[in-house]
PDB file of C-alpha atoms in Angstrom:
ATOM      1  CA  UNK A   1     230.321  82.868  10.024  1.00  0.00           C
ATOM      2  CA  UNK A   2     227.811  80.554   8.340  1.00  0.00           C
ATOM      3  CA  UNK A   3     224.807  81.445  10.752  1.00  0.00           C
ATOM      4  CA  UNK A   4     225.278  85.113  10.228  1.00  0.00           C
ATOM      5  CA  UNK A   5     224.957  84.581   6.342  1.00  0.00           C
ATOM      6  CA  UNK A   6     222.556  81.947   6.356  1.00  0.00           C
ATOM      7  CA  UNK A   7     218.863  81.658   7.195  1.00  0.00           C
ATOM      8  CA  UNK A   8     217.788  79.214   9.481  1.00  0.00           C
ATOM      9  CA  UNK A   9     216.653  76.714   7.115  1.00  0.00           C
ATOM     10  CA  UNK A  10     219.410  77.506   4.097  1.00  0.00           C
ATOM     11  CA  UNK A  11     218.773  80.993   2.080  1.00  0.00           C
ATOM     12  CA  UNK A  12     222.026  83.160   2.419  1.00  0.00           C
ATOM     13  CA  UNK A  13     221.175  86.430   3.882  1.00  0.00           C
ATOM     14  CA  UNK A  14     222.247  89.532   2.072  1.00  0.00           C
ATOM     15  CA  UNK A  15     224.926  91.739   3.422  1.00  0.00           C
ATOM     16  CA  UNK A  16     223.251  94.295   5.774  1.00  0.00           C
ATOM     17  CA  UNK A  17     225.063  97.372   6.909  1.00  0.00           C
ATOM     18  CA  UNK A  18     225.079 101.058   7.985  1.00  0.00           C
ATOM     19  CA  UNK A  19     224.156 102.441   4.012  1.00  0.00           C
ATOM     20  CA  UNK A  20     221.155  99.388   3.818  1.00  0.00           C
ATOM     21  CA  UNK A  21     220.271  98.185   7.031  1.00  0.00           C
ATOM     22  CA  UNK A  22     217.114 100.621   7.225  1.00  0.00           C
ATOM     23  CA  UNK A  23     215.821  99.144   3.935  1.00  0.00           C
ATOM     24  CA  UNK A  24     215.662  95.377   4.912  1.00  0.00           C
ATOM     25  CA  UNK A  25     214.252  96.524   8.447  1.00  0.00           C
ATOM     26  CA  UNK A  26     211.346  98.082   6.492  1.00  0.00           C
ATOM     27  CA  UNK A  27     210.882  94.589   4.589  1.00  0.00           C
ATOM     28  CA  UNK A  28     210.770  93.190   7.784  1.00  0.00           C
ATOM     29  CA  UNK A  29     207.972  95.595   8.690  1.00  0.00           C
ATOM     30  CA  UNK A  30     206.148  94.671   5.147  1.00  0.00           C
ATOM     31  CA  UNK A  31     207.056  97.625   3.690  1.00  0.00           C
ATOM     32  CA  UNK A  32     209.053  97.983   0.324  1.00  0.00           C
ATOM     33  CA  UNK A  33     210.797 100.809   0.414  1.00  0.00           C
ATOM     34  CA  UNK A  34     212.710 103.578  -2.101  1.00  0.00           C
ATOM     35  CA  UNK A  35     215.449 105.535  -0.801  1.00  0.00           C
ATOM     36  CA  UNK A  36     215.227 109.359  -1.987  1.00  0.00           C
ATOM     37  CA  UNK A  37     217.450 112.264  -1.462  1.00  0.00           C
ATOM     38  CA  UNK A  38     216.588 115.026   0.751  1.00  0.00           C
ATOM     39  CA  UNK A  39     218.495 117.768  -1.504  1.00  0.00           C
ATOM     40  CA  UNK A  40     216.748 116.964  -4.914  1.00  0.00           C
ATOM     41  CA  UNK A  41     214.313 114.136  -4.407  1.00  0.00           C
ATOM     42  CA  UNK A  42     216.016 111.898  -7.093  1.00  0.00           C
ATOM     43  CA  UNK A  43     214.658 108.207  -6.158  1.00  0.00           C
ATOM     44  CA  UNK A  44     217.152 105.568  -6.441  1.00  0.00           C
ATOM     45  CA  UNK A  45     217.833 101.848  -5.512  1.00  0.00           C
ATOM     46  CA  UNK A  46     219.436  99.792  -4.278  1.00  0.00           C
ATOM     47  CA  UNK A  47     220.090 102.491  -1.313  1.00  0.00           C
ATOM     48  CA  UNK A  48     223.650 104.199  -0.839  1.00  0.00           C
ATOM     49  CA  UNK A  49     224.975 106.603   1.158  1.00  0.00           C
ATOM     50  CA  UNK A  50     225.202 109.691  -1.624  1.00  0.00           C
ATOM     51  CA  UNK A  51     223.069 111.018  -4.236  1.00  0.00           C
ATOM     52  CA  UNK A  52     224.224 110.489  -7.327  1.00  0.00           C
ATOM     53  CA  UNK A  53     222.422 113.965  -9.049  1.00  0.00           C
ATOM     54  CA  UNK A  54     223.218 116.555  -6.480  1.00  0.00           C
ATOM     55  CA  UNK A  55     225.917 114.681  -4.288  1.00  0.00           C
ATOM     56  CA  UNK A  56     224.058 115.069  -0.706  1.00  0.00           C
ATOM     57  CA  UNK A  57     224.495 112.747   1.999  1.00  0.00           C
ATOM     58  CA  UNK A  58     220.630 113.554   3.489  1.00  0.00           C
ATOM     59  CA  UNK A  59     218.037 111.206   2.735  1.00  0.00           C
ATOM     60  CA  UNK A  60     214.526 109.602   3.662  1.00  0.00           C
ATOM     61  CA  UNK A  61     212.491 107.231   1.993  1.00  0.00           C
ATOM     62  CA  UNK A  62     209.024 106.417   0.781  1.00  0.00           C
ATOM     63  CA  UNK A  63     206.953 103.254   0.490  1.00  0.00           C
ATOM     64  CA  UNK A  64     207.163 101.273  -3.175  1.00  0.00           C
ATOM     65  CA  UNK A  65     203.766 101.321  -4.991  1.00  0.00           C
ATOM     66  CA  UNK A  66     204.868  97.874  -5.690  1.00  0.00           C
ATOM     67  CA  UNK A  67     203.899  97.790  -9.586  1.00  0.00           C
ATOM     68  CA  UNK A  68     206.644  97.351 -11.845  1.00  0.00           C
ATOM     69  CA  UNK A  69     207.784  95.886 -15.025  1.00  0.00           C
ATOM     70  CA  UNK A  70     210.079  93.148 -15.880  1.00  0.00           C
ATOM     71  CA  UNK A  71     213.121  94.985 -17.888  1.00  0.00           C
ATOM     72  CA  UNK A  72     215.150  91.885 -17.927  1.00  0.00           C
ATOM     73  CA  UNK A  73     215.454  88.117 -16.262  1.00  0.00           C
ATOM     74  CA  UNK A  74     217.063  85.096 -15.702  1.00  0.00           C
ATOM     75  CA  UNK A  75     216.165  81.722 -14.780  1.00  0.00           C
ATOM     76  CA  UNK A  76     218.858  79.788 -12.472  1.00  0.00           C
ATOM     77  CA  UNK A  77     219.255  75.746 -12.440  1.00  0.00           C
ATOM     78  CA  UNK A  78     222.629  75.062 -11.086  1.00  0.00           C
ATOM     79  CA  UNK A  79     223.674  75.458  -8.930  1.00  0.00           C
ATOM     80  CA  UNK A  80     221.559  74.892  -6.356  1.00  0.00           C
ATOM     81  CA  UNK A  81     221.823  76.303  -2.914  1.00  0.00           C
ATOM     82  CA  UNK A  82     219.812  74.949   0.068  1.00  0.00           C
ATOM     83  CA  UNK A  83     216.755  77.149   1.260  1.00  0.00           C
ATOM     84  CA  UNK A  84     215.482  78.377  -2.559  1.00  0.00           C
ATOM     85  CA  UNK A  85     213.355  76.649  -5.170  1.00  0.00           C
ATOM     86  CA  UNK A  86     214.338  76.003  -8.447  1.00  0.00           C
ATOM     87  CA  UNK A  87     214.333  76.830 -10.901  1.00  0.00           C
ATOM     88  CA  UNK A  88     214.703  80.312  -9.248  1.00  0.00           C
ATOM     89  CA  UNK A  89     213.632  82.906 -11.901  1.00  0.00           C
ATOM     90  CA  UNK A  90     215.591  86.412 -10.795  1.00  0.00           C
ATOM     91  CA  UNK A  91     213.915  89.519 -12.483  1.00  0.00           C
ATOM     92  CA  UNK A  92     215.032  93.014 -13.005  1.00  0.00           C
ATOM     93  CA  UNK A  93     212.127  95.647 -12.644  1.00  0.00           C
ATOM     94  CA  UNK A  94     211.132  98.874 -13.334  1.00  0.00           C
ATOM     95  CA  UNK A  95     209.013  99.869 -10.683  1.00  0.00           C
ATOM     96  CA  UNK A  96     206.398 102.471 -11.676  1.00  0.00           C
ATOM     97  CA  UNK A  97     208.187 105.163  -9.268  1.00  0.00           C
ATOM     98  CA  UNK A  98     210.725 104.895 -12.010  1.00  0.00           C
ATOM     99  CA  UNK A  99     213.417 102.758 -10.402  1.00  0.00           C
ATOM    100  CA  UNK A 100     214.738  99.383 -11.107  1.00  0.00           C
ATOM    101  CA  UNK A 101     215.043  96.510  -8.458  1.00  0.00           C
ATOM    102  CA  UNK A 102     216.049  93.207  -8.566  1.00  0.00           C
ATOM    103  CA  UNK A 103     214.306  90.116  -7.038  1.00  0.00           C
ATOM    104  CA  UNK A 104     212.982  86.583  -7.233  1.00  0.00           C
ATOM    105  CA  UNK A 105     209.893  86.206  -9.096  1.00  0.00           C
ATOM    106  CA  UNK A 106     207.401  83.408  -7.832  1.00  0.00           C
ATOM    107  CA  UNK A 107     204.053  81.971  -8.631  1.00  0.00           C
ATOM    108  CA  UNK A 108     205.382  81.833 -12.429  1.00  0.00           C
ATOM    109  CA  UNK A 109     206.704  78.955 -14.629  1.00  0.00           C
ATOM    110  CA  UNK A 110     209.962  80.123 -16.161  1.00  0.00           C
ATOM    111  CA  UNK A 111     208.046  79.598 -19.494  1.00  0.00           C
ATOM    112  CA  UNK A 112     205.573  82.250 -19.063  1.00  0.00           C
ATOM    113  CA  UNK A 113     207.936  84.886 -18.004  1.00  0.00           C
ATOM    114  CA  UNK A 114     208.088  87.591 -20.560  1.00  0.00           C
ATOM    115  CA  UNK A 115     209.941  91.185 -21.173  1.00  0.00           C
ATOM    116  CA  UNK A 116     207.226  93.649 -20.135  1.00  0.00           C
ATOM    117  CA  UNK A 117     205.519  91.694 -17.728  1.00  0.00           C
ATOM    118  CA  UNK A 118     203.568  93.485 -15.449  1.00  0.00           C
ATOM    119  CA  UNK A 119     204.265  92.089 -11.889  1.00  0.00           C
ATOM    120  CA  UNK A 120     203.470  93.093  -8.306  1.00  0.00           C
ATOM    121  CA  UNK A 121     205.725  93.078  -4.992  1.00  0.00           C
ATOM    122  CA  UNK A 122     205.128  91.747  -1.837  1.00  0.00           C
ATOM    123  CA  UNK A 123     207.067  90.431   0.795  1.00  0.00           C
ATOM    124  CA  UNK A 124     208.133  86.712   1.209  1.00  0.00           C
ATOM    125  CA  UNK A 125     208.865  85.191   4.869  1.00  0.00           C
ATOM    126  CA  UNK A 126     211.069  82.299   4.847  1.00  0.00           C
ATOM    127  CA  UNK A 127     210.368  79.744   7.569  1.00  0.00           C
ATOM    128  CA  UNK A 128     212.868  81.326  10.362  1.00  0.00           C
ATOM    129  CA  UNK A 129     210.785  84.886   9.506  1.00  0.00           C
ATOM    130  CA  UNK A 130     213.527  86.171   7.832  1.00  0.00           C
ATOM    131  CA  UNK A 131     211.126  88.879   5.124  1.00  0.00           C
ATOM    132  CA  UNK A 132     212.386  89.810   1.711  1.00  0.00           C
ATOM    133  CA  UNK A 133     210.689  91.473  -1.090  1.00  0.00           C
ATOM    134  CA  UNK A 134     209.870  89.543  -4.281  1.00  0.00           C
ATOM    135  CA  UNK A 135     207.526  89.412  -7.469  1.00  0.00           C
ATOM    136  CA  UNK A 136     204.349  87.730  -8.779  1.00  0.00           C
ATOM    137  CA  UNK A 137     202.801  88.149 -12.005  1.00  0.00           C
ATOM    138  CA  UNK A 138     200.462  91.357 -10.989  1.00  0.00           C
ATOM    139  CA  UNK A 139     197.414  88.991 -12.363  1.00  0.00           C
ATOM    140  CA  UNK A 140     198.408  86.611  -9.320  1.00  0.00           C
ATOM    141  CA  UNK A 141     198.617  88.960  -6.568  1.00  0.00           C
ATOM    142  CA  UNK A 142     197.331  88.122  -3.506  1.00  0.00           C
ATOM    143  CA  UNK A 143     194.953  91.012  -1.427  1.00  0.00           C
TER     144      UNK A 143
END
């Protein structure tokens, strides 16, 4: 049980299944994706199986601009869990496709973290390659 929810060197995976399996292989591929429904073309995150406006079970998705802007955060000290760095500042965003994810922020003292933050996304690989999409301060990112 523990190596299927752990990362080789300590980060507990997140459940991956049939409605969000697609999503993290696309982070694995570097892409940060936005599931949208096929009947109406409502956008929404995280991805699940039915649309929420127009009830249909088709979907496809498109690549994340990757701008967003911090709604809401918290910054974790305890307890602490091997393979993450603290303190681990978790934001909420509103991406600029107009919907919200949730994910660490890095390359930022908890300090300078502030409501309406513009940040960027890009995606992290842990030491065992497992990928995951996070945030930076978009003054920080990286080309």
């Amino acid at each position: 049980m523990e190596e299927r929810l752990m990362a080789g060197h300590g980060r507990i995976k997140p459940p991956m299944g049939r409605d969000n399996g697609w999503w993290w292989e696309q982070a694995a591929q570097g892409v940060v994706a936005i599931q949208r429904c096929s009947g109406c073309g409502t956008l929404r995150h995280p991805p699940r199986p039915m649309c929420s406006e127009c009830r249909s079970l088709e979907w496809d998705f498109i690549p994340a601009g990757g701008q967003g802007t911090v709604l809401s955060y918290t910054v974790l000290y305890h307890p602490q869990f091997p393979g993450y760095e603290y303190p681990l500042t978790t934001v909420l965003v509103d991406l600029e496709e107009g919907v919200r994810m949730t994910a660490t922020l890095k390359d930022c003292d908890p300090a300078d973290v502030k409501f309406g933050m513009k940040v960027s996304a890009f995606i992290h690989e842990d030491p065992d390659g497992f990928k995951i999409p996070m945030f930076r301060p978009a003054a920080q990112e990286k080309v």
